[in-house]
Coordinates of C-alpha atoms in Angstrom, one line a residue:
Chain A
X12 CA 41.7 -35.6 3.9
X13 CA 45.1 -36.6 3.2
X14 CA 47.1 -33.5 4.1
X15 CA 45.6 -33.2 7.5
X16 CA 48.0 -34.1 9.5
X17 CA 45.9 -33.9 12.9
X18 CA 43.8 -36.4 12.2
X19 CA 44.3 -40.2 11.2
X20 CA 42.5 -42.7 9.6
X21 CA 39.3 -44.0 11.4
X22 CA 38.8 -48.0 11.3
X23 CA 35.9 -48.9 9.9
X24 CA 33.8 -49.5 6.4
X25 CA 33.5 -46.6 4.5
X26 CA 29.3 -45.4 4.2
X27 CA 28.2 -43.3 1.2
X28 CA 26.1 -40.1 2.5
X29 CA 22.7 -40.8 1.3
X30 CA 20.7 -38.0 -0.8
X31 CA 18.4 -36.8 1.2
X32 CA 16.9 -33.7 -0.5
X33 CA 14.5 -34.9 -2.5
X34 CA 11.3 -33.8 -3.6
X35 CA 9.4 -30.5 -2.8
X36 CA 9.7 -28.9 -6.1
X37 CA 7.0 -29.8 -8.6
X38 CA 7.9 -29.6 -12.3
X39 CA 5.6 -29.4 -15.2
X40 CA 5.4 -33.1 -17.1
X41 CA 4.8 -32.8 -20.5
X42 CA 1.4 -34.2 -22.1
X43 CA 0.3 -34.9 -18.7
X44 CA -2.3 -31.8 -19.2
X45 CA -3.8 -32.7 -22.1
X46 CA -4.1 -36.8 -21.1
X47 CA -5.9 -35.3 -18.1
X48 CA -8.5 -33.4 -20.4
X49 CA -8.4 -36.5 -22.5
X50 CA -9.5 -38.3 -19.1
X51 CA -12.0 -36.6 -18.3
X52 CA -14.2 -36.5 -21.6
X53 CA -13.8 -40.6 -21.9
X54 CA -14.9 -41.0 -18.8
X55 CA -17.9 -38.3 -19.5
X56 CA -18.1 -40.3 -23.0
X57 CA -18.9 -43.4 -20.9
X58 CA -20.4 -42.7 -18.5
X59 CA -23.4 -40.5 -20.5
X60 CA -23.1 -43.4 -23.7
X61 CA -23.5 -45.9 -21.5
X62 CA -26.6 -44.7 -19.1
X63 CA -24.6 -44.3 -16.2
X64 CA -25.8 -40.8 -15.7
X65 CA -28.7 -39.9 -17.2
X66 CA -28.8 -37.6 -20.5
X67 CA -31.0 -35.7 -19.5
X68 CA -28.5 -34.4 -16.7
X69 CA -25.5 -34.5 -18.6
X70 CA -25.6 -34.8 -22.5
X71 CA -22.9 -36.4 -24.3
X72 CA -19.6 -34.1 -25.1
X73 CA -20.4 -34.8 -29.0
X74 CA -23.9 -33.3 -28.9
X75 CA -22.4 -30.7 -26.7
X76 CA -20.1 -30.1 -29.8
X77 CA -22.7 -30.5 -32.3
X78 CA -24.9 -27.6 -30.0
X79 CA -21.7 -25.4 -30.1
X80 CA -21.4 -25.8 -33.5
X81 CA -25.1 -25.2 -34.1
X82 CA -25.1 -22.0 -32.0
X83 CA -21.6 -20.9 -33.1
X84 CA -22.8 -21.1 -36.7
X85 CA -26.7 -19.3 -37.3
X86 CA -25.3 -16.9 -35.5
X87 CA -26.5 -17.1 -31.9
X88 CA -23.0 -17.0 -30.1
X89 CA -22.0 -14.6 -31.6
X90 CA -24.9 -12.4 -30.9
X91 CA -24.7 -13.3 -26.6
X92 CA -20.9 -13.0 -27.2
X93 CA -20.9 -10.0 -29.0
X94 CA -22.8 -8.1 -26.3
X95 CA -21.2 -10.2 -23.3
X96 CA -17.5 -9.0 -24.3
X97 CA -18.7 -5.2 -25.1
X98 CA -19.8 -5.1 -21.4
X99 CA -17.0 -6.8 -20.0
X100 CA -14.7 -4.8 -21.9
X101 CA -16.7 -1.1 -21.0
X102 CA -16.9 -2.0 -17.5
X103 CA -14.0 -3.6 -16.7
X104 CA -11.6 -0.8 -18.5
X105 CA -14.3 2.0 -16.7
X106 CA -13.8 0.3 -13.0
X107 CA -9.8 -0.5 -13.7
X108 CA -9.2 3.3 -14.7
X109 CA -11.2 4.9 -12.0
X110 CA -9.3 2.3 -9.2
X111 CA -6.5 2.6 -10.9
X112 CA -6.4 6.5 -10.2
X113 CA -7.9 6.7 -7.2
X114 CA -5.4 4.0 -5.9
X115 CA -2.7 6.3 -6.9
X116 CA -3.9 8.8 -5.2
X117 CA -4.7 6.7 -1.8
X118 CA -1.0 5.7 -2.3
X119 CA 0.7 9.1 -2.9
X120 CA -1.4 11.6 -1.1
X121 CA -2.4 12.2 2.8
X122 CA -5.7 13.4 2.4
X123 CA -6.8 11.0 -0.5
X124 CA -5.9 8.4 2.1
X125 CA -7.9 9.1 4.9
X126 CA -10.9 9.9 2.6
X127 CA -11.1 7.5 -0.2
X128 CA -9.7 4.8 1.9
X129 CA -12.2 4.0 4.8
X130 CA -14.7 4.3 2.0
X131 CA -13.3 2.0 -0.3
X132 CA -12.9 -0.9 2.4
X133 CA -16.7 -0.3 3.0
X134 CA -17.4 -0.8 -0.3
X135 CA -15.1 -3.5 -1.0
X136 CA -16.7 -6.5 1.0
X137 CA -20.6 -5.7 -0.5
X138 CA -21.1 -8.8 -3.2
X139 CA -21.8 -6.1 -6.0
X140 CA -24.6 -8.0 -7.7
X141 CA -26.6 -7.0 -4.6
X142 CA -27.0 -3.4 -6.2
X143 CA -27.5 -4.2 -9.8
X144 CA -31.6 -3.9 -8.5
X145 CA -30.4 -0.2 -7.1
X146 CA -28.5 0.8 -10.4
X147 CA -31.4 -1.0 -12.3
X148 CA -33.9 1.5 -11.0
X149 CA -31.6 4.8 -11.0
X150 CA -29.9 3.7 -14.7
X151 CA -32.6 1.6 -16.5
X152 CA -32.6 -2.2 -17.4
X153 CA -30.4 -1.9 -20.4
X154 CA -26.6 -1.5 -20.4
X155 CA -25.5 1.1 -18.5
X156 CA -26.7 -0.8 -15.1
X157 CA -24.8 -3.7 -16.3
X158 CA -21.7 -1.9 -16.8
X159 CA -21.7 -0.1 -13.2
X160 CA -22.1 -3.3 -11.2
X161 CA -19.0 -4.4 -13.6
X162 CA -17.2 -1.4 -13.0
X163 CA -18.0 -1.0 -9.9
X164 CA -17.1 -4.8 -8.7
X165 CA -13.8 -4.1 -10.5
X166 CA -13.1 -0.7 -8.6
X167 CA -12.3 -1.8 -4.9
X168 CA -10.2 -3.9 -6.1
X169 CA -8.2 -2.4 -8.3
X170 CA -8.0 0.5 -5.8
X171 CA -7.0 -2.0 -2.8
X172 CA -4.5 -3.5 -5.4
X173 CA -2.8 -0.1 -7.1
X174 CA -2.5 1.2 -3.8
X175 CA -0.8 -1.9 -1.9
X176 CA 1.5 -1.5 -4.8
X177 CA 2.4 2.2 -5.0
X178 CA 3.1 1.6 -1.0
X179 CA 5.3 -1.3 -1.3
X180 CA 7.7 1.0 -4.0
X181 CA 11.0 0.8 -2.3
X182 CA 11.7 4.2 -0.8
X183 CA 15.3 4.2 -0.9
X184 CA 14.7 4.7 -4.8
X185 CA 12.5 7.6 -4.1
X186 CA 15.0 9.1 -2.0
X187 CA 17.6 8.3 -4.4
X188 CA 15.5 10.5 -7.6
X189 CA 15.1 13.3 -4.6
X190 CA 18.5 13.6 -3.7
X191 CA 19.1 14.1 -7.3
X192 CA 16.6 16.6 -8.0
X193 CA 13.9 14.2 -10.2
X194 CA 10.6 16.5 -10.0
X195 CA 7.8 15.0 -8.3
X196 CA 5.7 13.9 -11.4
X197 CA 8.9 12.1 -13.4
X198 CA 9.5 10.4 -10.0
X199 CA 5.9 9.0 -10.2
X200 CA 5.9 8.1 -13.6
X201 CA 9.8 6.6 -14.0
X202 CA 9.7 4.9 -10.6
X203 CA 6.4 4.3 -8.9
X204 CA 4.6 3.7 -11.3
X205 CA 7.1 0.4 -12.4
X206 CA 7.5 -0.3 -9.0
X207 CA 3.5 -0.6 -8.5
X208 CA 2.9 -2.5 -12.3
X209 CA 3.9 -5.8 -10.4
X210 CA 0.6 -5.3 -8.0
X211 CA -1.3 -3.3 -10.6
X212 CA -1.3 -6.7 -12.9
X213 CA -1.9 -9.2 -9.9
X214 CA -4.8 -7.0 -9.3
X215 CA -6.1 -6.9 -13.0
X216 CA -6.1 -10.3 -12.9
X217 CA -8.6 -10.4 -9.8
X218 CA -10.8 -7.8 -11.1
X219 CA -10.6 -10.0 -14.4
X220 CA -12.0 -13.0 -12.7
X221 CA -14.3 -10.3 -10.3
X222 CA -15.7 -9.0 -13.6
X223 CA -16.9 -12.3 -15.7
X224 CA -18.7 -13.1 -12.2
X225 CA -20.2 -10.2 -12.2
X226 CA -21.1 -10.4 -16.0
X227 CA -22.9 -13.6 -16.3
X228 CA -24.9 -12.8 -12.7
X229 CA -26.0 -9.6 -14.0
X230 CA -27.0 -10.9 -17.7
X231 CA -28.7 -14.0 -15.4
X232 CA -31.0 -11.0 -13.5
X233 CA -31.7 -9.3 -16.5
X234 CA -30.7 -9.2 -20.3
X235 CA -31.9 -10.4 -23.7
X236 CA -28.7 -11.2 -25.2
X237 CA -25.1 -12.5 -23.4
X238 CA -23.7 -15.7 -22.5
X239 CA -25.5 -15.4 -18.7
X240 CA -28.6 -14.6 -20.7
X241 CA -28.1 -17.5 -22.8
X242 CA -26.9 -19.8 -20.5
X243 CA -30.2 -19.1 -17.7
X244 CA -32.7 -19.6 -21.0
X245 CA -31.0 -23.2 -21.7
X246 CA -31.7 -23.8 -18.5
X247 CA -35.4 -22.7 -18.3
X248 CA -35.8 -24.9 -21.5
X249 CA -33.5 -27.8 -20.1
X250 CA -31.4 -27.5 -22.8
X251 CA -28.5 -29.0 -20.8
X252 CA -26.3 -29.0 -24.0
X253 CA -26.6 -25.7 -24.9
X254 CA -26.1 -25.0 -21.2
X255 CA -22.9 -26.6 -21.2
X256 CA -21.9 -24.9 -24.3
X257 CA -22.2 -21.4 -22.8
X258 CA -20.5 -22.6 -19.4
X259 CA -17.5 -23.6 -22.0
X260 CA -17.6 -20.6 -23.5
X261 CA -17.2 -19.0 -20.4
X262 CA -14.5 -20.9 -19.3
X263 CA -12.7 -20.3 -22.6
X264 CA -13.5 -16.3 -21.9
X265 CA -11.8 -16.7 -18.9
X266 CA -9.0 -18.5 -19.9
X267 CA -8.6 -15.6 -22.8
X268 CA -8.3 -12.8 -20.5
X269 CA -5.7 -14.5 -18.0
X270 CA -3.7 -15.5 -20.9
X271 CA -4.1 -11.7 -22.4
X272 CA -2.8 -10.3 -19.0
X273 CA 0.1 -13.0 -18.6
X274 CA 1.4 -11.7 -22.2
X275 CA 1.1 -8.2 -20.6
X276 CA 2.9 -9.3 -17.8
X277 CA 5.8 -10.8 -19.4
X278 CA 6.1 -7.6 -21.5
X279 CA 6.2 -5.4 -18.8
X280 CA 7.5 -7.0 -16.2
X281 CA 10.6 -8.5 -18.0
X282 CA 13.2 -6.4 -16.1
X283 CA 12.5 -8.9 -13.2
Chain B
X25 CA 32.4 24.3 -2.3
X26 CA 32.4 23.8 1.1
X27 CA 30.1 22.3 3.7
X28 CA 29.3 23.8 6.6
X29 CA 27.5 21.8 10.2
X30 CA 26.5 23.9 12.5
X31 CA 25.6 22.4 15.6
X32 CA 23.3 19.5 14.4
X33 CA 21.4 17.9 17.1
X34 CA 18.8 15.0 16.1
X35 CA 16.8 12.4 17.9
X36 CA 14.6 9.7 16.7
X37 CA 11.6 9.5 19.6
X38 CA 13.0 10.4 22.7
X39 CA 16.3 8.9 21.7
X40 CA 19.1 12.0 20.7
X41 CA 21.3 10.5 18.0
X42 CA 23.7 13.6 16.9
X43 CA 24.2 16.1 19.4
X44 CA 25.9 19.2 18.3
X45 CA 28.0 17.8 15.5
X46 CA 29.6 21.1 13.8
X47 CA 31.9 20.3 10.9
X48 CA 33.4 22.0 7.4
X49 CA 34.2 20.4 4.6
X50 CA 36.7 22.1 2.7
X51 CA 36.8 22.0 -1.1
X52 CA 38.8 19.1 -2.9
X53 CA 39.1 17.3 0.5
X54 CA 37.3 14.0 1.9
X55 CA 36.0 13.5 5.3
X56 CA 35.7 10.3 6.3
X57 CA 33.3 10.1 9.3
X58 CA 33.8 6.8 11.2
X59 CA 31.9 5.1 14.3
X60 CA 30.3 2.2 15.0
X61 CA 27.0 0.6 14.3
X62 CA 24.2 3.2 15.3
X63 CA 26.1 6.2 15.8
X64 CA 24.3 8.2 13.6
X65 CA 27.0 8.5 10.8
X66 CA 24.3 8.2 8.0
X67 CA 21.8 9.9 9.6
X68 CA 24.3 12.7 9.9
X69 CA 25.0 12.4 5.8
X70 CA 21.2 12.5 5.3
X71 CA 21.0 15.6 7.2
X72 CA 24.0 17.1 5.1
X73 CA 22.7 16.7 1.9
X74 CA 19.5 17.4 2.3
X75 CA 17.2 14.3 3.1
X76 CA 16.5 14.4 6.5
X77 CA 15.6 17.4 8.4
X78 CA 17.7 17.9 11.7
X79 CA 15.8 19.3 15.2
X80 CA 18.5 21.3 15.2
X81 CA 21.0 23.1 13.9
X82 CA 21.8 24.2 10.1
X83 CA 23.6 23.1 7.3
X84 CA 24.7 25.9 5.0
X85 CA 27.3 26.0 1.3
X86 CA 29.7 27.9 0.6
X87 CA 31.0 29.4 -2.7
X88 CA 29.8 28.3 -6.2
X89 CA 29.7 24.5 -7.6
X90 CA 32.0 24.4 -11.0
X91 CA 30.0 25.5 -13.9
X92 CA 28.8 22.0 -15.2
X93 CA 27.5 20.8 -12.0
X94 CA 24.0 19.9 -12.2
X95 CA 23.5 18.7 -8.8
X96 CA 25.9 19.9 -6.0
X97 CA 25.0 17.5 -3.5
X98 CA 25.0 14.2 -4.6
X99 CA 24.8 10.6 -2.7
X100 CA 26.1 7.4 -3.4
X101 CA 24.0 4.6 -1.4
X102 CA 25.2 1.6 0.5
X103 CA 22.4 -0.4 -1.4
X104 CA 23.2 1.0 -4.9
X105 CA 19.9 2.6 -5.4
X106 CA 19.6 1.3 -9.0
X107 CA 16.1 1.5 -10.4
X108 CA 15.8 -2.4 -11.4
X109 CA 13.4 -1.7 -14.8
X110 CA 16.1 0.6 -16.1
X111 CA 19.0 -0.5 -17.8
X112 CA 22.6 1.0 -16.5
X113 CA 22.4 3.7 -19.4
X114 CA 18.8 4.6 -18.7
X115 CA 20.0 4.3 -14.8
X116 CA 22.7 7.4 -15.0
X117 CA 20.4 9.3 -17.4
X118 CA 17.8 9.3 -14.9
X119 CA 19.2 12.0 -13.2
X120 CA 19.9 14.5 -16.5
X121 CA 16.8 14.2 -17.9
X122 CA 14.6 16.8 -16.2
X123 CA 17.8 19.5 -17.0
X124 CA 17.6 21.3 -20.3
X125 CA 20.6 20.4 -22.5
X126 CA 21.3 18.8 -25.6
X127 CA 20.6 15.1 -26.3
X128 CA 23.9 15.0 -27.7
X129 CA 25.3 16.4 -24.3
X130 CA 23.1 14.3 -22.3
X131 CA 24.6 11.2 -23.7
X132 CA 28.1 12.7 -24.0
X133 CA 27.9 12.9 -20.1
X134 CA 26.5 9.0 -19.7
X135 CA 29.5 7.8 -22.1
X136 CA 31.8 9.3 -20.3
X137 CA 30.9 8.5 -16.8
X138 CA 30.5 4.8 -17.6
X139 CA 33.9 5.1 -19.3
X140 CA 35.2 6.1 -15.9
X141 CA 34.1 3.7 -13.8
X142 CA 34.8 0.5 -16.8
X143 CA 31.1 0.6 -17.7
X144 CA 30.9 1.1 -21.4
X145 CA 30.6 -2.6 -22.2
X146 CA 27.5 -2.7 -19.8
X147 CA 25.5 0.3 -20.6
X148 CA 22.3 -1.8 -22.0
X149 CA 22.5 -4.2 -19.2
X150 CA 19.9 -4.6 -16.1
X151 CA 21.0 -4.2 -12.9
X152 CA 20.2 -7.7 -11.6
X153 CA 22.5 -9.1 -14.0
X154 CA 25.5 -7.1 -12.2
X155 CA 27.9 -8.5 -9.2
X156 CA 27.8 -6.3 -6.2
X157 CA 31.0 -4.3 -7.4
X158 CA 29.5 -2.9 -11.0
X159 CA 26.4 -2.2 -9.1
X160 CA 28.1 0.0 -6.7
X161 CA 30.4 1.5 -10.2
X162 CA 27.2 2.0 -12.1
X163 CA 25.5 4.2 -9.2
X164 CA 29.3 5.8 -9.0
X165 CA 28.7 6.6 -12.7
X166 CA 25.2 8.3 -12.0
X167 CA 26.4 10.6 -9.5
X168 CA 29.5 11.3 -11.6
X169 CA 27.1 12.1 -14.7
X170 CA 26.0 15.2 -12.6
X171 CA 29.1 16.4 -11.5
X172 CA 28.9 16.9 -8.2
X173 CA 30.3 19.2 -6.0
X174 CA 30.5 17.4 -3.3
X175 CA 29.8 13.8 -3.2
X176 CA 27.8 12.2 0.3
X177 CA 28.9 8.5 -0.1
X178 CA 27.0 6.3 2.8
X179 CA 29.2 3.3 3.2
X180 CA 29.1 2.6 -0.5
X181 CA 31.5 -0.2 0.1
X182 CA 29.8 -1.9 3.2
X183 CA 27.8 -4.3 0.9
X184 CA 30.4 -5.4 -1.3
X185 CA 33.1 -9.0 -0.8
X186 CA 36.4 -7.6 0.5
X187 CA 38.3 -8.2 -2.8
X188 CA 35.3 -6.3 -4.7
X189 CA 35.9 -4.0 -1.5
X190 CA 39.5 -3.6 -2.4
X191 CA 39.6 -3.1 -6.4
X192 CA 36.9 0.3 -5.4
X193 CA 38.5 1.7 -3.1
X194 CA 41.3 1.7 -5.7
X195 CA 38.8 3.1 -8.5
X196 CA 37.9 5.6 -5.8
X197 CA 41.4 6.8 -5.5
X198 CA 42.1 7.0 -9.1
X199 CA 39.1 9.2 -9.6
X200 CA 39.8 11.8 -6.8
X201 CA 42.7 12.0 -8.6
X202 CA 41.6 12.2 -11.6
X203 CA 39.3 15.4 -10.8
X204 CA 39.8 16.6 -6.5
X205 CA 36.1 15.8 -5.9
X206 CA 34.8 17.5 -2.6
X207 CA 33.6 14.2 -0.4
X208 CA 32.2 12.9 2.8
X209 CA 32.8 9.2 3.4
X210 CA 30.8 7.8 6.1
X211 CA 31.9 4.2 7.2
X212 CA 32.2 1.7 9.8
X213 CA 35.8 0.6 8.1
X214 CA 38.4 2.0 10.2
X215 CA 40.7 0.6 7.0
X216 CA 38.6 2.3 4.0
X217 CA 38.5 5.8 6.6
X218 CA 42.4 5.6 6.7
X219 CA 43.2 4.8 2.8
X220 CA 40.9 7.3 1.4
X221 CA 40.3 10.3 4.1
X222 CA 42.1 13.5 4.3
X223 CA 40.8 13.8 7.4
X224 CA 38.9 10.7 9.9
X225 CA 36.2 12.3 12.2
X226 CA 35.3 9.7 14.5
X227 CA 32.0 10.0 15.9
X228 CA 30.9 8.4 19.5
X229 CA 28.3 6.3 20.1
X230 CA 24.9 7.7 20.9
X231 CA 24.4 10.6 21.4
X232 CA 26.6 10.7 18.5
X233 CA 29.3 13.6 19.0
X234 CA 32.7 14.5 17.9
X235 CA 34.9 12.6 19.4
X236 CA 37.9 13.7 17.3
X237 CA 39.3 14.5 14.0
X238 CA 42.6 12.8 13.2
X239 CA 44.1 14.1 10.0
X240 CA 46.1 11.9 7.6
X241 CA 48.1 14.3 5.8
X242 CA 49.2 11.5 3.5
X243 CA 48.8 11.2 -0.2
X244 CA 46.9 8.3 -1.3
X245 CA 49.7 6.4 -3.4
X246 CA 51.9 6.6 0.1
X247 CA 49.3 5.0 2.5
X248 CA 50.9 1.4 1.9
X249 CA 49.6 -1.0 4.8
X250 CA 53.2 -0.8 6.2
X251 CA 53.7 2.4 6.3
X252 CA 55.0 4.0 9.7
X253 CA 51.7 6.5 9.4
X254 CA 48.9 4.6 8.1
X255 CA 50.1 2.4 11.2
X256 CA 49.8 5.4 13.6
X257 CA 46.5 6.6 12.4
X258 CA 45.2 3.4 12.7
X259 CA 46.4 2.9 16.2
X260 CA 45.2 6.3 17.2
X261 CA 41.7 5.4 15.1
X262 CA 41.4 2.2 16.9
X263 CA 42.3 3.4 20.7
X264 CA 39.1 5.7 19.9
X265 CA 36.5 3.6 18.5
X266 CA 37.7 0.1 20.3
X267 CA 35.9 0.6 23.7
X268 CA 32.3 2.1 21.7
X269 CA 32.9 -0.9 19.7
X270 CA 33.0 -3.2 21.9
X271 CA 29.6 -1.5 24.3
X272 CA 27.9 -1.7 20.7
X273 CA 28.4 -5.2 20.4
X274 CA 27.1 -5.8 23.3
X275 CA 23.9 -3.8 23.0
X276 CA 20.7 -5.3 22.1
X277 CA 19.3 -3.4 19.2
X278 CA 16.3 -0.9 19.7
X279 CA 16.9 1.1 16.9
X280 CA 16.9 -1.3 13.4

């Protein structure tokens, strides 16, 4: 400092400051991802090709492929993921409405609160596939029991999720469409219903994952057709690469879904 | 339109915050109410227009708003109160939309209240991608939209840099002179109470209370900082809010 005239020049070497804030904030590398994958199958390449493991326990990712293919081709994926996707799809959208709703009304009303939500948080920690035997003998062993443990699973959830949100809608805005006269039902609408969508998609995105559990353990207990179905009879006839075929599938189902919801997200949420 | 206190009395808990606060607004004047830090100025505005209910005492109108006023009573918040998923436009129209009038009206009133407040070139804009100062202009221009009788402004400057601070108070001044809007101006400013108020009611700490009204009988384009008044009313402002200011400084908070 030049201009300063209190102070004059100290003897000594001039230091440079070192950086010191380094590190803490990962970034995405490109092609690091897919090398990774590529990794993975070489070394599962290897190590089935060259008798490492045996193939009897893990077949070879090419006759994995060649099963996919098979299966994906006469017919039979289709089929298991036809009827896999139709109950993910009825119970999921069933449980997410129904939450969705009743978490609304846990968020805006008194009494809803101290009703539905004491029984919601007793429903909520009972692993749903526990009643699928229950709903098997009150709806049958074909669909519809499937569907209610799905939508049911999804329920608590999305009802723990919509509600957290509508409560964490800053008030101050609520206050601010009051003082201006907003009727009750456009204030619900224009502002907490945005305000909750944050928490409303975080929780679709649990029920999501909640849901394709719930799917293949059901299908596992009971069903002809779907990927769980498909995946427990590859088992039964140690069919380990048409096992590992329906486990990709389901992997890729999931993968689907959190992508779908992410594209919903950035639509909806892009004001933030 | 006038505003009428009578004898407001409120307590949070056991705590009394306003005790017997009696006031009138008169039409086409602004009140600045000034005290310090937790003297229940805002709560006192809350209780005048409406959003908070006192334990006691009444707050009544008098007369009829002008004919194009949708909402008599309208706020302008510290925090801006801007719905962030809305874009400025959608952000003043929010308020006109549940009143049956043309569309063509409708947006006739959001032009011309951004216009106003030098919004126009901002209307499709989201309110995260304001400064501070349009923020607080934007939620000027929805609670011009309405036309308000009598406009409750809590602190709107209080989260704003002083220049940003400044350039307002001088778009303030230009729009009571532009139309004589009715307001109450709550602040902690003793400087913003003495540029803008017709009258300064300073309050006392808690229980808050009238501790007196000092009029500034001053038009706005005469209150230069130098001026032989402004320097009075300041003195006299500051001799009653110095020694509260300086036991609420010292106070641990209880109250948020």
């Amino acid at each position: 400092m030049p201009d300063n005239q209190a102070g004059g020049a100290t003897p000594g070497a001039e230091v440079e400051v070192p950086f010191r804030a380094s590190g803490f904030a990962p970034t995405r590398v490109p092609f690091v991802a897919g090398a990774t994958f590529a990794a993975v199958l070489a070394l599962w390449w290897i190590s089935t090709k060259a008798g490492w493991v045996s193939e009897f326990a893990l077949p070879r990712p090419d006759e994995v492929l060649s099963s996919f293919v098979e299966i994906a081709s006469n017919g039979t994926l289709v089929k298991h993921l036809g009827a896999s996707l139709q109950r993910l799809l009825i119970g999921w959208t069933l449980g997410a409405l129904v939450g969705c709703a009743v978490g609304f009304g846990v968020g805006l009303s008194s009494l809803a609160r101290s009703s539905a939500l004491p029984l919601v948080s007793a429903i909520f920690p009972i692993p749903k596939i526990a009643l699928l035997p229950l709903f098997i003998l009150w709806l049958g062993i074909g669909e519809i029991s499937k569907v209610a443990t799905i939508a049911f699973g999804v329920f608590s959830p999305m009802v723990i999720a919509t509600f957290g949100g509508v409560d964490s809608v800053d008030r101050g805005l609520i206050r601010m469409a009051q003082s201006f006269g907003v009727p009750y039902w456009t204030i619900v609408r224009r502002i907490v219903l945005p305000g909750a969508m944050p928490a409303i998609l975080s929780g679709t995105r649990i029920s999501a994952s909640i849901a394709i559990i719930l799917l293949t353990a059901a299908e596992m207990i009971g069903a002809q057709y779907g990927i769980g179905a498909m995946v427990l009879a590859s088992g039964n006839l140690m069919q380990t690469d048409h096992l590992i075929a329906g486990v990709l599938v389901l992997s890729a189902m999931g993968f689907a879904v959190s992508q779908i919801i992410g594209m919903f997200e950035r639509r909806l949420l892009r004001w933030r | 339109m006038d505003l009428i206190a009578r004898s407001i009395t409120h307590s949070y808990g056991g705590m009394v915050v306003l005790d017997d606060v009696s006031l009138t607004v008169r039409s086409g004047e602004i009140v600045a109410i000034l005290g310090p830090s937790g003297c229940g100025k805002s709560t006192f505005l809350r209780i005048l227009g409406g959003l908070e209910k006192p334990r006691g005492g009444r707050v009544f109108t008098q007369g009829e708003p002008p004919a194009k006023t949708l909402n008599p009573l309208t706020y302008v918040f510290q925090d801006f109160a801007l719905i962030p998923w809305m874009s400025v436009e959608q952000n003043v129209m929010l308020p006109l939309e549940h009143h049956p009038m043309a569309d063509a009206e409708r947006r006739a009133r959001v032009a011309s209240a951004l216009q106003r407040v030098n919004l126009t070139e901002f209307a499709a804009v989201y309110p995260r991608q304001l400064s501070g100062g349009m923020k607080q202009r934007a939620s000027i221009a929805r609670a011009l939209a309405v036309e308000p009788a009598i406009l409750l402004m809590d602190e709107p400057l209080s989260a704003l840099d002083a220049q940003t601070r400044d350039l307002l108070m001088d778009d303030l001044i230009r729009l009571w002179n532009e139309t004589r809007f009715t307001a109450v101006y709550v602040t902690h400013n003793l400087a913003e109470a003495v540029r803008l108020g017709h009258r300064v009611v300073v309050l006392s700490r808690r229980p808050g209370r009238i501790r007196d009204i000092v009029e500034i009988d001053l038009p706005h384009d005469q209150r230069a900082e130098s001026s032989p008044d402004v320097i009075r009313a300041r003195e006299i402002l500051w001799s009653l809010i110095r020694e509260e200011a300086i036991t609420a400084d010292r106070e641990i908070s209880d109250a948020g």
